[in-house]
Every structure is written in C-alpha cells, then in structure tokens.
Amino acid sequence: MNPTYVRIELARQSRDIGNLMFTVGLPAVMYLLFGNMFGGGSAQAGSGNVKFYIMVSMAAYGAAVATTGIAGTAAAENMLGWGRQIALTPMKPSGFIQSKVAVALTIAAAAAGVVFIVGAATGAQADSWSVWVLSYAIAVAGSAVFALYGMGVGMSFKSETAINVAGGVLVFFAFFGNVFLPLSGTMLEIARFTPMYGFVGLARWPLLEGAVATPGATADSFWWLVANLVGWALIFMALALWAMRRTRSRQ
Amino acid sequence: METTIQQQQARGGPDQAEPALAMEAVRKTFRTAQGPLEAVAGIDLRVGAGEIVAFLGPNGAGKTTSIDMMLGLAVPTSGRVSVFGKDPREAVAAGEVSAVLQTGGLLRDLTVRETVTAIAALHGAKDRVDAVMERTDISGLAKRKVSKCSGGEQQRLKFALALLPDPRLLVLDEPTAGMDVSARHAFWDTMRADALEGRTVLFATHYLEEAQDFAERTVLIGAGKVLADGPTAKLREMTGGRVVSATLPEGRPVAAAVAELELLERVASVRLSGRRVHVTGPDSDAAARLLLGPLGATDLEIAAPTLDAAFMELTGAAS
Ligand SMILES: Nc1ncnc2c1ncn2[C@@H]1O[C@H](COP(=O)(O)OP(=O)(O)O)[C@@H](O)[C@H]1O
Ligand SMILES: [Mg+2]
C-alpha cells in the first residue's frame, strides 16, 4: 500500500460530492426510518436498547455499501486502462487492492460514524462505552470484505452497470443476512450462510453476544460468525485477484 | 587463450552485450468467437542498447500485442521475451522499461499533477516529478483536470508518466495517433531531446514519415510477422520499391507479356486488371523500358506505393 497514492485517491473520491453525500448520508436516514418504525425503540436488547441494535445494523450496512461502491470504482478505472498504467509500475495487484480497500474503509468509517452520531443523539443506548467503541470498530473493519466483493464483481463483468448490480445484490445480501428485519425459521437457517450474516453478527456481538433478535431462535457461536466472515473474505479476495489479473490484458 | 576471452569480455563486444530487448519465436493467439486468432505469428527480434527502432505496420499488424508482451501485460502463447536479460515483469518492477500505451490509461477526474504524483509515488520517484513535468512541457497544465486536456496534452502526460522511472528502454505505442501535424512535430521534438540521453527507444507507428524522421532502424511488421528489418534509409527497398503501370496493346497475348515482365530481375509482383498491368519492384526503370519498348505498352505511370499497398504486397494479401 502506498500512502501518497491513497491520499490522491481519497481526494479524488471526495470531489464526487453527490455520490459522497449519498454514501455517507443514506445509512443515517435509514436508521432514522427503521429506528422509529417500531415502537419500543428504547426497550432493552442485550446490553443496550433496540435503537442501538438498529443503529449498529444500519452502520454495518452503510459501511458495506460504501466499501462496495468505492472499491467498485476500480472496475471503471480498469475500463479506462488505468489498471494497465498501474501495471507499468512496481505496484502489485495485491498492493492496488490494499490501497483501494484503505480508501474504501476511510469512507465507510465516515458513513458508519454519521449513523453512530445520529444514533447517540436520538436515544440509542448501551450499558458501557466499550460496547459503542467495539461495535463501531467491528462494523468498519468488517466492511473491508465488501470492498473485495465490489472490486471482484465490478471487474468480472466489464461494464459500468456491474457496480450498480453489485450494490443491488448487496440489498439482497443484507435482507438474507438478517441485517434489516429479524428472520425466522428456514429463512434464518439459510441466512446463517450468506455473506452479511457473519459480519453483522460480529458487529452486534458487543451488544448481543450472539443472541438472535428472533424470539426462540438459537444463538450463534462466535466462531461460526468469524468463519462466515473469513470464508466470504477469502472467496471475494480470490474473485478480486482473478478479475484484476484478467483486466491487465486489453479490453 | 584465456586472456583473449577475458579481453573480449572486458571490451563487451556485440556478442556479450546484453540486448535491451530479445524476442524469440514469440507467438500470441487470442481465442475469439470466430475461433483462434493468431495476432503475433512468430516474431524474432533483438534490440541492442541505445538503438532507436520503429515498429512500422498497418492497423491490426500485431504491434500492440507484441508491445504488451514486451511489458509483461500479456503472456506469449509460446516463445520467450526478455528485457535486459530479465523477465519483462521484473524489468518493469525495476523501472528498467516503461511505456506510453496506445489506448486510455488516465483517470479523467484527476489533475495533471495528481496523476504524475500518484504514479511517481508508486515508482518511489517523487523527487523527479518537477523535472519530468518540465521536460515534457506539462508544468503549465499542473492544475488542469485530465478530462480538460487535449489529445496532445494527454499524450505528453502519458509520456511524462513513462519517464518517471527513468527507464533504460522506452516503448511508445503509436504515441502521436490522433494528433494534428503541429502537435505531432512538437511531441517528437520533445522526444528527440530526451532520447539523446542514451535510452533505447522502440516506437510503434503506422506513419512511414515518423519512422523515416526518427528511427535509425525500422522493423516492418504485418500479419503478426516481421516482414523486413533494417536501416530506415533502406526503407524504400524494404517496402518493395515503386509500382509501374501501363496498358498493354490490343491484339497481343497478355500472358506472354506478363511472363516476360516476371522474368525481370528484382520484380516483386506483376498484377493484371483487364489490359492494365502493374509491376512492383525496386527497379522501376527496367520495367518501364521493357513496357514501352518491346511490349509496346501505353499510358505508363510510375508511383511510389502507399505504405498500405506495400504491406499488401509484402504480406501477399493482394495476390
Ligand atoms: N484481446 C484480444 N482479443 C482478440 N483479438 C485481439 C485482442 N487484441 C488484439 N486482437 C487482434 O489481434 C490483431 C492484432 O492487433 P494489434 O496488436 O492491436 O495490432 P496493431 O497494434 O498493430 O494495430 C488484430 O486483428 C486484433 O483484432
Ligand atoms: Mg496498436
């Protein structure tokens, strides 16, 4: 990873004001909608309240949307031949991916940060500061997996629309990953294998320690959630590296 | 015995000197919907350090595909490519070879200076940014968005990026394509000033004039093969000389006339369309004399072939 390269890339991303507002602002708006949709937002949930639960969920989702979108710009860059230009420097494909992930994480940190600030201001509560800090850190760090996802999908399908598709599929992952509404029965059993399940489960760990919001559902073990996240990280990493190598040749 | 060998090595005679670029029996086949397409069909090429070589050929000749393999951007289907004795990717990583690529390669929403700085950082050559921008005459554009730069300015920017690692071998793929005449001259003036620093330069072009003005050696490439390779001064001969055309008289067998023309020395080809005959070869005088004299032909014309025509001739596409 190269700090100067990351700095210039960040400056470039932040010039796209419209996109940035959307990426950073939307998860907070979603939190406000979801958080007030159900009564009893201040009811107890684990070591905090229901609003905190929804806040963490939306922050995690928002962070994943940000990393998918930002990393997906790598696909558009490659279509412009930037990947070939980079291939004429000593930076390796893995270095390019790391730099992209660093930029994506910075913006994800902003998106999740806005949700947490809005949450704190509107009644999300937890028993201790450590629950706030750990939840935030996990939501941001874990979203790196979706940077690999965005890059891999964007570059595999050589078109500008690929990244929109990746964003759309993310909504699907979120729904089946138990991010939005608590799933139950067979749906929940399937959900345990989908890409966002481990991620959001870990982000909620400081609050719930594996407990599932659905009444009567069995709790998740910490290692199952880690295995889910790491497994999908490896799959998306392989996809991104494969796609990256492929786009070095001409389009 | 031993001393002579040592002396030779010390002098670094032509056999010992490591070529800047070596391609041995290089082939590249693409899989396409219409079946396999051999873009490079067996190229052997050695470029010595310090040479300036033009890679001259029409569109689709396989220039870009060959260049991609020199830069490690594509892997040959078979054969070997080495740059200063190394694998091309290693040579790129060491900053020994660099290139101006034919298509794209720039981010439209970066400024010129950001672009140079980003690539310089990856080469660990941030201290060269100002000098390189000065040299390629883009200092005045530093704050401009790439999307607002003209084609010629973007090309100079790409040239600046190529100079950042201070490469020993510089590869340029049709660097002036799409430029108007004055921009093209300005570009080559910059190049000329730079190349005098003893770099090895290989550039692809489909302008005969560019090869003539800038390269000492020209490699003609067509249909994925090296058609001719030699000093640019001999280019006329390489491209098959001139075309003599004339109308053969009525009432005499054409086939006999064609056979007689083909017997001439150094005639590359004889083509017939109706009664009009076209003779291609370096020795136009002999053909003209035969046509006007014994053969009684009329309406004689002598023309230098266009590059495209010359290539058709050389690749046998016309016959
Ligand atoms: N990625 C590719 N897939 C299929 N065919 C290709 C690809 N790249 C180049 N070609 C074909 O290979 C041939 C040589 O192309 P190229 O090397 O670009 O020629 P030049 O640079 O001399 O114009 C052309 O027929 C071109 O269509
Ligand atoms: Mg080309």
mmCIF file with all atom_site columns, C-alpha atoms in Angstrom, chain A residues 34-146:
data_model
loop_
_atom_site.group_PDB
_atom_site.id
_atom_site.type_symbol
_atom_site.label_atom_id
_atom_site.label_alt_id
_atom_site.label_comp_id
_atom_site.label_asym_id
_atom_site.label_entity_id
_atom_site.label_seq_id
_atom_site.pdbx_PDB_ins_code
_atom_site.Cartn_x
_atom_site.Cartn_y
_atom_site.Cartn_z
_atom_site.occupancy
_atom_site.B_iso_or_equiv
_atom_site.pdbx_formal_charge
_atom_site.auth_seq_id
_atom_site.auth_comp_id
_atom_site.auth_asym_id
_atom_site.auth_atom_id
_atom_site.pdbx_PDB_model_num
ATOM 1   C CA . PHE A 1 34  ? -36.174 1.895  10.849  1.00 0.00 ? 34  PHE A CA 1
ATOM 2   C CA . GLY A 1 35  ? -35.473 3.145  14.349  1.00 0.00 ? 35  GLY A CA 1
ATOM 3   C CA . ASN A 1 36  ? -38.846 4.850  14.582  1.00 0.00 ? 36  ASN A CA 1
ATOM 4   C CA . MET A 1 37  ? -40.822 2.327  12.570  1.00 0.00 ? 37  MET A CA 1
ATOM 5   C CA . PHE A 1 38  ? -41.206 0.014  15.539  1.00 0.00 ? 38  PHE A CA 1
ATOM 6   C CA . GLY A 1 39  ? -42.463 1.156  18.835  1.00 0.00 ? 39  GLY A CA 1
ATOM 7   C CA . GLY A 1 40  ? -40.349 0.224  21.802  1.00 0.00 ? 40  GLY A CA 1
ATOM 8   C CA . GLY A 1 41  ? -37.055 1.510  20.392  1.00 0.00 ? 41  GLY A CA 1
ATOM 9   C CA . SER A 1 42  ? -35.952 2.097  23.927  1.00 0.00 ? 42  SER A CA 1
ATOM 10  C CA . ALA A 1 43  ? -36.803 -1.461 25.043  1.00 0.00 ? 43  ALA A CA 1
ATOM 11  C CA . GLN A 1 44  ? -33.892 -3.468 26.414  1.00 0.00 ? 44  GLN A CA 1
ATOM 12  C CA . ALA A 1 45  ? -31.838 -5.530 23.943  1.00 0.00 ? 45  ALA A CA 1
ATOM 13  C CA . GLY A 1 46  ? -28.762 -7.318 25.283  1.00 0.00 ? 46  GLY A CA 1
ATOM 14  C CA . SER A 1 47  ? -26.504 -4.785 26.923  1.00 0.00 ? 47  SER A CA 1
ATOM 15  C CA . GLY A 1 48  ? -28.265 -1.843 25.265  1.00 0.00 ? 48  GLY A CA 1
ATOM 16  C CA . ASN A 1 49  ? -31.590 -0.902 23.689  1.00 0.00 ? 49  ASN A CA 1
ATOM 17  C CA . VAL A 1 50  ? -33.387 -1.713 20.415  1.00 0.00 ? 50  VAL A CA 1
ATOM 18  C CA . LYS A 1 51  ? -32.331 1.613  18.892  1.00 0.00 ? 51  LYS A CA 1
ATOM 19  C CA . PHE A 1 52  ? -28.711 0.648  19.458  1.00 0.00 ? 52  PHE A CA 1
ATOM 20  C CA . TYR A 1 53  ? -29.384 -2.667 17.701  1.00 0.00 ? 53  TYR A CA 1
ATOM 21  C CA . ILE A 1 54  ? -30.831 -0.897 14.680  1.00 0.00 ? 54  ILE A CA 1
ATOM 22  C CA . MET A 1 55  ? -28.067 1.696  14.732  1.00 0.00 ? 55  MET A CA 1
ATOM 23  C CA . VAL A 1 56  ? -25.322 -0.960 14.572  1.00 0.00 ? 56  VAL A CA 1
ATOM 24  C CA . SER A 1 57  ? -27.185 -2.821 11.833  1.00 0.00 ? 57  SER A CA 1
ATOM 25  C CA . MET A 1 58  ? -27.517 0.287  9.670   1.00 0.00 ? 58  MET A CA 1
ATOM 26  C CA . ALA A 1 59  ? -23.945 1.388  10.328  1.00 0.00 ? 59  ALA A CA 1
ATOM 27  C CA . ALA A 1 60  ? -22.709 -2.038 9.227   1.00 0.00 ? 60  ALA A CA 1
ATOM 28  C CA . TYR A 1 61  ? -24.930 -1.959 6.148   1.00 0.00 ? 61  TYR A CA 1
ATOM 29  C CA . GLY A 1 62  ? -23.873 1.611  5.329   1.00 0.00 ? 62  GLY A CA 1
ATOM 30  C CA . ALA A 1 63  ? -20.199 0.723  5.706   1.00 0.00 ? 63  ALA A CA 1
ATOM 31  C CA . ALA A 1 64  ? -20.644 -2.249 3.370   1.00 0.00 ? 64  ALA A CA 1
ATOM 32  C CA . VAL A 1 65  ? -22.466 -0.105 0.801   1.00 0.00 ? 65  VAL A CA 1
ATOM 33  C CA . ALA A 1 66  ? -19.624 2.427  0.932   1.00 0.00 ? 66  ALA A CA 1
ATOM 34  C CA . THR A 1 67  ? -16.840 -0.112 0.507   1.00 0.00 ? 67  THR A CA 1
ATOM 35  C CA . THR A 1 68  ? -18.695 -1.898 -2.296  1.00 0.00 ? 68  THR A CA 1
ATOM 36  C CA . GLY A 1 69  ? -19.256 1.357  -4.166  1.00 0.00 ? 69  GLY A CA 1
ATOM 37  C CA . ILE A 1 70  ? -15.800 2.833  -3.689  1.00 0.00 ? 70  ILE A CA 1
ATOM 38  C CA . ALA A 1 71  ? -14.000 -0.400 -4.469  1.00 0.00 ? 71  ALA A CA 1
ATOM 39  C CA . GLY A 1 72  ? -16.247 -0.857 -7.470  1.00 0.00 ? 72  GLY A CA 1
ATOM 40  C CA . THR A 1 73  ? -14.757 2.302  -8.981  1.00 0.00 ? 73  THR A CA 1
ATOM 41  C CA . ALA A 1 74  ? -11.686 0.149  -9.576  1.00 0.00 ? 74  ALA A CA 1
ATOM 42  C CA . ALA A 1 75  ? -13.703 -1.548 -12.288 1.00 0.00 ? 75  ALA A CA 1
ATOM 43  C CA . ALA A 1 76  ? -14.454 1.715  -14.068 1.00 0.00 ? 76  ALA A CA 1
ATOM 44  C CA . GLU A 1 77  ? -10.781 2.685  -13.721 1.00 0.00 ? 77  GLU A CA 1
ATOM 45  C CA . ASN A 1 78  ? -9.696  -0.528 -15.335 1.00 0.00 ? 78  ASN A CA 1
ATOM 46  C CA . MET A 1 79  ? -12.058 0.074  -18.213 1.00 0.00 ? 79  MET A CA 1
ATOM 47  C CA . LEU A 1 80  ? -10.228 3.362  -18.788 1.00 0.00 ? 80  LEU A CA 1
ATOM 48  C CA . GLY A 1 81  ? -6.944  1.439  -18.922 1.00 0.00 ? 81  GLY A CA 1
ATOM 49  C CA . TRP A 1 82  ? -5.705  2.725  -15.556 1.00 0.00 ? 82  TRP A CA 1
ATOM 50  C CA . GLY A 1 83  ? -5.011  -0.848 -14.488 1.00 0.00 ? 83  GLY A CA 1
ATOM 51  C CA . ARG A 1 84  ? -2.611  -1.174 -17.425 1.00 0.00 ? 84  ARG A CA 1
ATOM 52  C CA . GLN A 1 85  ? -0.927  2.074  -16.413 1.00 0.00 ? 85  GLN A CA 1
ATOM 53  C CA . ILE A 1 86  ? -0.574  0.776  -12.845 1.00 0.00 ? 86  ILE A CA 1
ATOM 54  C CA . ALA A 1 87  ? 0.775   -2.492 -14.220 1.00 0.00 ? 87  ALA A CA 1
ATOM 55  C CA . LEU A 1 88  ? 3.730   -0.471 -15.574 1.00 0.00 ? 88  LEU A CA 1
ATOM 56  C CA . THR A 1 89  ? 4.753   0.427  -12.024 1.00 0.00 ? 89  THR A CA 1
ATOM 57  C CA . PRO A 1 90  ? 6.195   -1.803 -9.308  1.00 0.00 ? 90  PRO A CA 1
ATOM 58  C CA . MET A 1 91  ? 2.825   -1.894 -7.503  1.00 0.00 ? 91  MET A CA 1
ATOM 59  C CA . LYS A 1 92  ? 1.491   -5.432 -7.479  1.00 0.00 ? 92  LYS A CA 1
ATOM 60  C CA . PRO A 1 93  ? -2.189  -6.338 -7.905  1.00 0.00 ? 93  PRO A CA 1
ATOM 61  C CA . SER A 1 94  ? -2.368  -7.021 -4.166  1.00 0.00 ? 94  SER A CA 1
ATOM 62  C CA . GLY A 1 95  ? -0.943  -3.542 -3.479  1.00 0.00 ? 95  GLY A CA 1
ATOM 63  C CA . PHE A 1 96  ? -3.551  -1.984 -5.717  1.00 0.00 ? 96  PHE A CA 1
ATOM 64  C CA . ILE A 1 97  ? -6.290  -3.888 -3.903  1.00 0.00 ? 97  ILE A CA 1
ATOM 65  C CA . GLN A 1 98  ? -4.927  -2.862 -0.484  1.00 0.00 ? 98  GLN A CA 1
ATOM 66  C CA . SER A 1 99  ? -4.846  0.795  -1.489  1.00 0.00 ? 99  SER A CA 1
ATOM 67  C CA . LYS A 1 100 ? -8.393  0.619  -2.778  1.00 0.00 ? 100 LYS A CA 1
ATOM 68  C CA . VAL A 1 101 ? -9.531  -1.091 0.414   1.00 0.00 ? 101 VAL A CA 1
ATOM 69  C CA . ALA A 1 102 ? -7.860  1.623  2.523   1.00 0.00 ? 102 ALA A CA 1
ATOM 70  C CA . VAL A 1 103 ? -9.734  4.348  0.629   1.00 0.00 ? 103 VAL A CA 1
ATOM 71  C CA . ALA A 1 104 ? -12.995 2.427  0.863   1.00 0.00 ? 104 ALA A CA 1
ATOM 72  C CA . LEU A 1 105 ? -12.539 1.898  4.618   1.00 0.00 ? 105 LEU A CA 1
ATOM 73  C CA . THR A 1 106 ? -11.950 5.599  5.195   1.00 0.00 ? 106 THR A CA 1
ATOM 74  C CA . ILE A 1 107 ? -15.260 6.457  3.563   1.00 0.00 ? 107 ILE A CA 1
ATOM 75  C CA . ALA A 1 108 ? -17.001 3.551  5.311   1.00 0.00 ? 108 ALA A CA 1
ATOM 76  C CA . ALA A 1 109 ? -15.728 4.911  8.629   1.00 0.00 ? 109 ALA A CA 1
ATOM 77  C CA . ALA A 1 110 ? -17.397 8.234  7.808   1.00 0.00 ? 110 ALA A CA 1
ATOM 78  C CA . ALA A 1 111 ? -20.685 6.577  6.815   1.00 0.00 ? 111 ALA A CA 1
ATOM 79  C CA . ALA A 1 112 ? -20.813 4.429  9.961   1.00 0.00 ? 112 ALA A CA 1
ATOM 80  C CA . GLY A 1 113 ? -19.666 7.406  12.053  1.00 0.00 ? 113 GLY A CA 1
ATOM 81  C CA . VAL A 1 114 ? -22.617 9.523  10.906  1.00 0.00 ? 114 VAL A CA 1
ATOM 82  C CA . VAL A 1 115 ? -25.048 6.738  11.838  1.00 0.00 ? 115 VAL A CA 1
ATOM 83  C CA . PHE A 1 116 ? -23.471 6.435  15.307  1.00 0.00 ? 116 PHE A CA 1
ATOM 84  C CA . ILE A 1 117 ? -23.605 10.192 15.885  1.00 0.00 ? 117 ILE A CA 1
ATOM 85  C CA . VAL A 1 118 ? -27.249 10.361 14.817  1.00 0.00 ? 118 VAL A CA 1
ATOM 86  C CA . GLY A 1 119 ? -27.941 7.273  16.973  1.00 0.00 ? 119 GLY A CA 1
ATOM 87  C CA . ALA A 1 120 ? -26.321 8.814  20.027  1.00 0.00 ? 120 ALA A CA 1
ATOM 88  C CA . ALA A 1 121 ? -28.376 11.955 19.513  1.00 0.00 ? 121 ALA A CA 1
ATOM 89  C CA . THR A 1 122 ? -31.690 10.119 19.138  1.00 0.00 ? 122 THR A CA 1
ATOM 90  C CA . GLY A 1 123 ? -31.718 7.705  22.025  1.00 0.00 ? 123 GLY A CA 1
ATOM 91  C CA . ALA A 1 124 ? -29.563 4.695  21.166  1.00 0.00 ? 124 ALA A CA 1
ATOM 92  C CA . GLN A 1 125 ? -28.134 3.427  24.430  1.00 0.00 ? 125 GLN A CA 1
ATOM 93  C CA . ALA A 1 126 ? -25.652 0.843  25.637  1.00 0.00 ? 126 ALA A CA 1
ATOM 94  C CA . ASP A 1 127 ? -24.529 -0.174 29.113  1.00 0.00 ? 127 ASP A CA 1
ATOM 95  C CA . SER A 1 128 ? -20.912 0.836  28.605  1.00 0.00 ? 128 SER A CA 1
ATOM 96  C CA . TRP A 1 129 ? -18.675 2.859  26.347  1.00 0.00 ? 129 TRP A CA 1
ATOM 97  C CA . SER A 1 130 ? -16.844 -0.238 25.267  1.00 0.00 ? 130 SER A CA 1
ATOM 98  C CA . VAL A 1 131 ? -19.995 -1.518 23.527  1.00 0.00 ? 131 VAL A CA 1
ATOM 99  C CA . TRP A 1 132 ? -20.102 1.691  21.446  1.00 0.00 ? 132 TRP A CA 1
ATOM 100 C CA . VAL A 1 133 ? -16.425 1.603  20.548  1.00 0.00 ? 133 VAL A CA 1
ATOM 101 C CA . LEU A 1 134 ? -16.226 -2.116 19.758  1.00 0.00 ? 134 LEU A CA 1
ATOM 102 C CA . SER A 1 135 ? -19.422 -2.149 17.700  1.00 0.00 ? 135 SER A CA 1
ATOM 103 C CA . TYR A 1 136 ? -18.206 0.767  15.609  1.00 0.00 ? 136 TYR A CA 1
ATOM 104 C CA . ALA A 1 137 ? -14.742 -0.714 15.098  1.00 0.00 ? 137 ALA A CA 1
ATOM 105 C CA . ILE A 1 138 ? -16.113 -4.081 14.016  1.00 0.00 ? 138 ILE A CA 1
ATOM 106 C CA . ALA A 1 139 ? -18.697 -2.536 11.648  1.00 0.00 ? 139 ALA A CA 1
ATOM 107 C CA . VAL A 1 140 ? -15.977 -0.516 9.894   1.00 0.00 ? 140 VAL A CA 1
ATOM 108 C CA . ALA A 1 141 ? -13.221 -3.137 9.825   1.00 0.00 ? 141 ALA A CA 1
ATOM 109 C CA . GLY A 1 142 ? -15.549 -5.928 8.710   1.00 0.00 ? 142 GLY A CA 1
ATOM 110 C CA . SER A 1 143 ? -16.807 -3.877 5.775   1.00 0.00 ? 143 SER A CA 1
ATOM 111 C CA . ALA A 1 144 ? -13.415 -4.416 4.128   1.00 0.00 ? 144 ALA A CA 1
ATOM 112 C CA . VAL A 1 145 ? -14.767 -7.768 2.979   1.00 0.00 ? 145 VAL A CA 1
ATOM 113 C CA . PHE A 1 146 ? -17.300 -5.941 0.823   1.00 0.00 ? 146 PHE A CA 1
#
